[in-house]
Coordinates of C-alpha atoms and ligand atoms in Angstrom, one line a residue:
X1 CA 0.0 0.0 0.0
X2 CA 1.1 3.7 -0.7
X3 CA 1.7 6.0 1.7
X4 CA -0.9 8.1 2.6
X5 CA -0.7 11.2 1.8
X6 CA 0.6 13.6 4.7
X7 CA -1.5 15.6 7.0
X8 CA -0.2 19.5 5.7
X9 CA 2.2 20.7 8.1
X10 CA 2.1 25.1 8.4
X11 CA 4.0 27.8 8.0
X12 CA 4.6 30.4 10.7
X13 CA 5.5 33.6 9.9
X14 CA 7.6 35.0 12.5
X15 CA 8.7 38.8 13.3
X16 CA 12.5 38.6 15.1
X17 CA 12.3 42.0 16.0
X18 CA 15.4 44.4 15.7
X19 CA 18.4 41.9 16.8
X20 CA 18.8 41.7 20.6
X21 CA 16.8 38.4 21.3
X22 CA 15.3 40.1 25.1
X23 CA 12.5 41.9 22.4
X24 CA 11.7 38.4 20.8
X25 CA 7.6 37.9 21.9
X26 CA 7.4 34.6 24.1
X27 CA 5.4 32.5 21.0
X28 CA 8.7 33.5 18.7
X29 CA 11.2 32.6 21.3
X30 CA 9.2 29.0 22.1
X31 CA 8.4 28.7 18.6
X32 CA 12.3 28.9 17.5
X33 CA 13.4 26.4 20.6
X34 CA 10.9 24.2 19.4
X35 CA 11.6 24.5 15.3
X36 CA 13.0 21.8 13.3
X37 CA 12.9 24.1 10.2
X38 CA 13.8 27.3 10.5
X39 CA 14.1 29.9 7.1
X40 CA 15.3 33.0 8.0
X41 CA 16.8 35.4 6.4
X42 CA 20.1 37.7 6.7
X43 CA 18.5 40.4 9.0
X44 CA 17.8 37.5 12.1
X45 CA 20.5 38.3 14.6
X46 CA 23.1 34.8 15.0
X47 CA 22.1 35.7 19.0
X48 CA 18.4 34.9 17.8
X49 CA 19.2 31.6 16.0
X50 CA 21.3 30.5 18.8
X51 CA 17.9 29.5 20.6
X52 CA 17.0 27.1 17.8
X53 CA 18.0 23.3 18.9
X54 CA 21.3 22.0 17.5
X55 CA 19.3 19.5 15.3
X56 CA 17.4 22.0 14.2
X57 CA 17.5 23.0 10.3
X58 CA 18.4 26.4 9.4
X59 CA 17.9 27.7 6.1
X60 CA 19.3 31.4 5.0
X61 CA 18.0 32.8 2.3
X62 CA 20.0 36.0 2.6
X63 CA 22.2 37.8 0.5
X64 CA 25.5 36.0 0.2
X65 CA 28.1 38.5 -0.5
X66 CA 27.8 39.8 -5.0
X67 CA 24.7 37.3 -5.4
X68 CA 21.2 37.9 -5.1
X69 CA 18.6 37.4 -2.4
X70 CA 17.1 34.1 -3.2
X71 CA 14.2 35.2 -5.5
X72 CA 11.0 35.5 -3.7
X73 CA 9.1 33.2 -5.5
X74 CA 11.6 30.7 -4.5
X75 CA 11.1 31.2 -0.7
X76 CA 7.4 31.1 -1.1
X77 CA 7.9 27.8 -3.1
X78 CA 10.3 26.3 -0.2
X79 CA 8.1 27.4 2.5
X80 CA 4.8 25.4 0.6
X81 CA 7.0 22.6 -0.6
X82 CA 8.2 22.0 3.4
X83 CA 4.8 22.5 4.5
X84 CA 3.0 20.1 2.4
X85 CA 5.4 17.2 3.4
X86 CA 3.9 18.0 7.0
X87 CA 6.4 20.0 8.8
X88 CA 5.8 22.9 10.8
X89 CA 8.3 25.8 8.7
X90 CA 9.3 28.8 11.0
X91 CA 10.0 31.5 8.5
X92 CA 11.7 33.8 11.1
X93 CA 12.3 37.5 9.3
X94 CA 13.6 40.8 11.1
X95 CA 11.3 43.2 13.1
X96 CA 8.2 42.8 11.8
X97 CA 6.8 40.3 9.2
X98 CA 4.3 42.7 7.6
X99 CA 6.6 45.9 7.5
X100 CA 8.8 46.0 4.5
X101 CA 9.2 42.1 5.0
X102 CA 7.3 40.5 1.8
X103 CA 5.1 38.4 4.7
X104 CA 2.0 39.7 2.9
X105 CA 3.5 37.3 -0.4
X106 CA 4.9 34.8 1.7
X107 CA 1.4 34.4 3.0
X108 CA -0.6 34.5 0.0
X109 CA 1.5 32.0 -1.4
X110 CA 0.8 29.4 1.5
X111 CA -3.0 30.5 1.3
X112 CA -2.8 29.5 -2.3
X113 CA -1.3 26.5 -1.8
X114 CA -4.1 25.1 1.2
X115 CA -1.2 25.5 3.6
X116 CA -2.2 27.3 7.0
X117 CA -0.3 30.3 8.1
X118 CA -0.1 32.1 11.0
X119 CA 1.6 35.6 11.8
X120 CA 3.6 36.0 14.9
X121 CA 4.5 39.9 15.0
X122 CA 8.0 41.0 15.8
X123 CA 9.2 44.8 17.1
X124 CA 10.1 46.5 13.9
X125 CA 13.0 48.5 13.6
X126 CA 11.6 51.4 13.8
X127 CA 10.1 50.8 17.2
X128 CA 13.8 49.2 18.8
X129 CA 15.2 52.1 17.5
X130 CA 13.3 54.6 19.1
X131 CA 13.4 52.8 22.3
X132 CA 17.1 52.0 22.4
X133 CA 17.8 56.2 21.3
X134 CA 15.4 57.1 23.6
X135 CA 13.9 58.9 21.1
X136 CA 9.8 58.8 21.1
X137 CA 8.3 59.0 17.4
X138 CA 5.7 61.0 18.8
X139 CA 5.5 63.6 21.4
X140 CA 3.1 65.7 22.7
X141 CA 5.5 68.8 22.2
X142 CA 6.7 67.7 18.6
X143 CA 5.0 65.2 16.8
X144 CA 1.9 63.7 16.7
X145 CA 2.3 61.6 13.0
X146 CA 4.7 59.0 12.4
X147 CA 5.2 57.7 8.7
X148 CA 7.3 54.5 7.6
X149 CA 8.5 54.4 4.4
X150 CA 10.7 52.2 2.1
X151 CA 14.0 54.2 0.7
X152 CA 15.1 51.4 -1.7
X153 CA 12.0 51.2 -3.7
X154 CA 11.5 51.3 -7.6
X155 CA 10.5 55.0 -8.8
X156 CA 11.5 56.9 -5.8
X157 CA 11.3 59.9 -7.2
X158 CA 7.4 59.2 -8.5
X159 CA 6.5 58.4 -4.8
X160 CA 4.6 60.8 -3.0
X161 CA 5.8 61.8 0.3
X162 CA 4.7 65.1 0.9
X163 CA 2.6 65.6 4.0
X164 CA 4.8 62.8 5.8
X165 CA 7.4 64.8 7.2
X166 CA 7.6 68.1 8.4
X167 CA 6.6 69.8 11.6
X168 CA 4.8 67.8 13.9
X169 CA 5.4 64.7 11.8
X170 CA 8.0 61.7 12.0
X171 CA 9.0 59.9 9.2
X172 CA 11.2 56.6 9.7
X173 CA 12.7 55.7 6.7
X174 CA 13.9 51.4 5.9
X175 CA 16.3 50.8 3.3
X176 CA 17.3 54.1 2.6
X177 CA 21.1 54.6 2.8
X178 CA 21.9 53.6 -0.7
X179 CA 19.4 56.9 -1.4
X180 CA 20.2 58.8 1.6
X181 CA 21.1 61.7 -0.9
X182 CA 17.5 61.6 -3.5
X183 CA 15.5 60.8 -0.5
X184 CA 16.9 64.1 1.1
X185 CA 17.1 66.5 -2.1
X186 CA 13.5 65.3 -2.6
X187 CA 12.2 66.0 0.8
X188 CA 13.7 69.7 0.6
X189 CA 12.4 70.1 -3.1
X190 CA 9.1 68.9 -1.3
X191 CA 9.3 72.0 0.6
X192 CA 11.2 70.4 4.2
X193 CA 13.4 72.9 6.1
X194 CA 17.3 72.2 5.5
X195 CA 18.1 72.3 9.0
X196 CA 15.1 69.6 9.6
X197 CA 17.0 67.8 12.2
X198 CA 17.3 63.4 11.8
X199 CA 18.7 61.0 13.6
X200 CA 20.6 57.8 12.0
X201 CA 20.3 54.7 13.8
X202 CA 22.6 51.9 13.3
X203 CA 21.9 48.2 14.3
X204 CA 19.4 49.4 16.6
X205 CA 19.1 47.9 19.7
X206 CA 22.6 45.6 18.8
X207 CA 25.1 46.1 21.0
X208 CA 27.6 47.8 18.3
X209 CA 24.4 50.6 18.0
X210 CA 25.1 54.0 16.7
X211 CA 22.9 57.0 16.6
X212 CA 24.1 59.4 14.8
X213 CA 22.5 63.1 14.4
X214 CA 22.4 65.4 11.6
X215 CA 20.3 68.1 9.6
X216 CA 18.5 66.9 6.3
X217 CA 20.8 69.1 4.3
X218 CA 23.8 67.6 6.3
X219 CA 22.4 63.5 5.7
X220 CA 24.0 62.6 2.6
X221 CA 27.9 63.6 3.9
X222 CA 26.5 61.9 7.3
X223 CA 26.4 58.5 5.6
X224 CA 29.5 58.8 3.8
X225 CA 31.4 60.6 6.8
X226 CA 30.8 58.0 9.5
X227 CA 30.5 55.1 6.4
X228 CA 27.1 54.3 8.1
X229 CA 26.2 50.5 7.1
X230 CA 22.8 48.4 6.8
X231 CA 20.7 47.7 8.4
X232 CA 20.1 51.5 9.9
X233 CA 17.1 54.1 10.2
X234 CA 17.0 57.5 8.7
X235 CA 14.3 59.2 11.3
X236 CA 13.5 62.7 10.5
X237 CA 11.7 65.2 12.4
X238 CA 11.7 67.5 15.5
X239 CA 11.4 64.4 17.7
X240 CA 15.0 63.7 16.6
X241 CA 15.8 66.9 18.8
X242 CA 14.2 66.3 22.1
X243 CA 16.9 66.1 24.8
X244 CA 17.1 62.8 25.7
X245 CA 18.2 62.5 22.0
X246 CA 20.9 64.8 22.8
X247 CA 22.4 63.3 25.2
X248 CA 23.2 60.4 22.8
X249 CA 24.9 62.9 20.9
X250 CA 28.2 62.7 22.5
X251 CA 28.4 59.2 22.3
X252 CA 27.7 59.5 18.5
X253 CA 30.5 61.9 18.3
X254 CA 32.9 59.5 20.1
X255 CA 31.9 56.5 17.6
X256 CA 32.5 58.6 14.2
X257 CA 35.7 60.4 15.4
Ligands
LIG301 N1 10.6 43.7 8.6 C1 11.7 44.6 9.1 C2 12.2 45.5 8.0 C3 12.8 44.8 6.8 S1 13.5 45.9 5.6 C4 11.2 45.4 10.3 O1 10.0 45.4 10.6 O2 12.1 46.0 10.9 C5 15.1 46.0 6.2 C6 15.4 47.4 6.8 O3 15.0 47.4 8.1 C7 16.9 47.7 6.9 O4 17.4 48.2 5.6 C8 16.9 48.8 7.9 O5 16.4 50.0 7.4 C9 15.8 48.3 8.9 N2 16.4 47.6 10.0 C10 16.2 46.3 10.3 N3 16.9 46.0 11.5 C11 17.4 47.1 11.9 C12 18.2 47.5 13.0 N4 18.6 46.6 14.0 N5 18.7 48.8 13.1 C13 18.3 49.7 12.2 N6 17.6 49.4 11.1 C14 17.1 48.2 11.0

């Protein structure tokens, strides 16, 4: 007789927050002791897959030095493929699944396929950063809007930002070193103050942080001057300025000189 065919297996989506495991949510920390398969990609802190069981089997899908993230379609295959040979896949992704992550495909694709999913959020960056530079993304004195957008997307300069940043409005912004220089030409062009101050935050709550501070006009040198690496935020706004953010400024000083 044949074997029967197996009972689907599912796919977890998990959010592994920022990098230092402490901001991992209880269901992602059990879920990664307990995985056999874990696809993650270059983002997950080594500190974070350290909790999976030596037995365990991780899969990367990250960028490996010239070549290319594995294409999406080929994750979402992988991820249906595992879970309809009955395992349990824990696709463990930084901060937040459904910010700038691609969960929102990875989960239609298991939808499509009759494979269950389930979301397990994660602290995105843009939250660990503001915690770990003290910095609140809104404040009663000088912001009451926060905006997240993606730096490093197709037709930057057809996007509309306006109204996102300004006064009284934060705007976080992912992925946007390579275009730390369009993304700050367009937001003055847009009509943004010069001297708008921002904030840079570098491996966010990682203990090799940075947070470096700047003016909109000044952001472009910034990144260059103090060679500021992925993964990082570009926050921009008056929040940026509040003194607790100051007081991080020596420290910033210290790390770029
Ligand atoms: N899903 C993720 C974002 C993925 S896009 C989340 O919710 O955080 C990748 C971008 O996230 C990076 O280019 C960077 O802008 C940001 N990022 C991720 N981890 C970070 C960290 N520890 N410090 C600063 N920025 C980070």
């Amino acid at each position: 007789m044949s074997n029967p065919t197996p009972e689907p297996g599912k796919v977890w989506l998990v959010g592994a927050g920022p990098g230092d495991p402490d901001l991992l949510t209880l269901r992602a920390a059990r879920l990664i002791m307990r995985a056999r398969l874990i696809v993650h990609d270059g983002l997950v802190d080594p500190a974070i897959l350290a909790l999976a069981r030596p037995e365990a089997r991780l899969v990367s899908v990250a960028k490996r030095r010239s070549r290319h993230t594995m294409p999406q379609e080929e994750i979402n295959a992988l991820l249906v493929r595992e879970a309809l040979t009955g395992k349990e896949v824990v696709r463990l992704k930084g901060g937040d699944p459904f910010i700038f992550g691609r969960g929102g495909e990875e989960a239609e694709a298991c939808q499509a396929a009759g494979v269950a999913v389930e979301v397990v959020p994660g602290i995105s960056a843009a939250i660990g950063a503001a915690a770990a530079a003290q910095m609140p993304l809104t404040h009663r004195r000088s912001a009451s809007v926060v905006s997240f957008v993606a730096g490093q997307c197709k037709g930057l300069s057809e996007q509309n930002w306006a109204g996102l940043a300004g006064k009284g409005r934060t705007l976080v912004i992912y992925m946007g070193l390579a275009t730390a220089e369009a993304i700050a030409d367009k937001l003055i062009e847009d009509g943004l103050a010069p001297d708008m101050p921002v904030a840079v935050v570098e491996n966010a709550t990682r203990p090799q942080m940075r947070v470096l501070r700047t003016s909109l006009a000044g952001l472009p040198d910034l990144v260059a001057r103090a060679k500021v690496k992925s993964p990082a935020v570009i926050v921009i706004g008056e929040v940026t300025a509040e003194p607790q953010v100051e007081a991080l400024r020596a420290l910033a000083l210290e790390a770029t000189t």
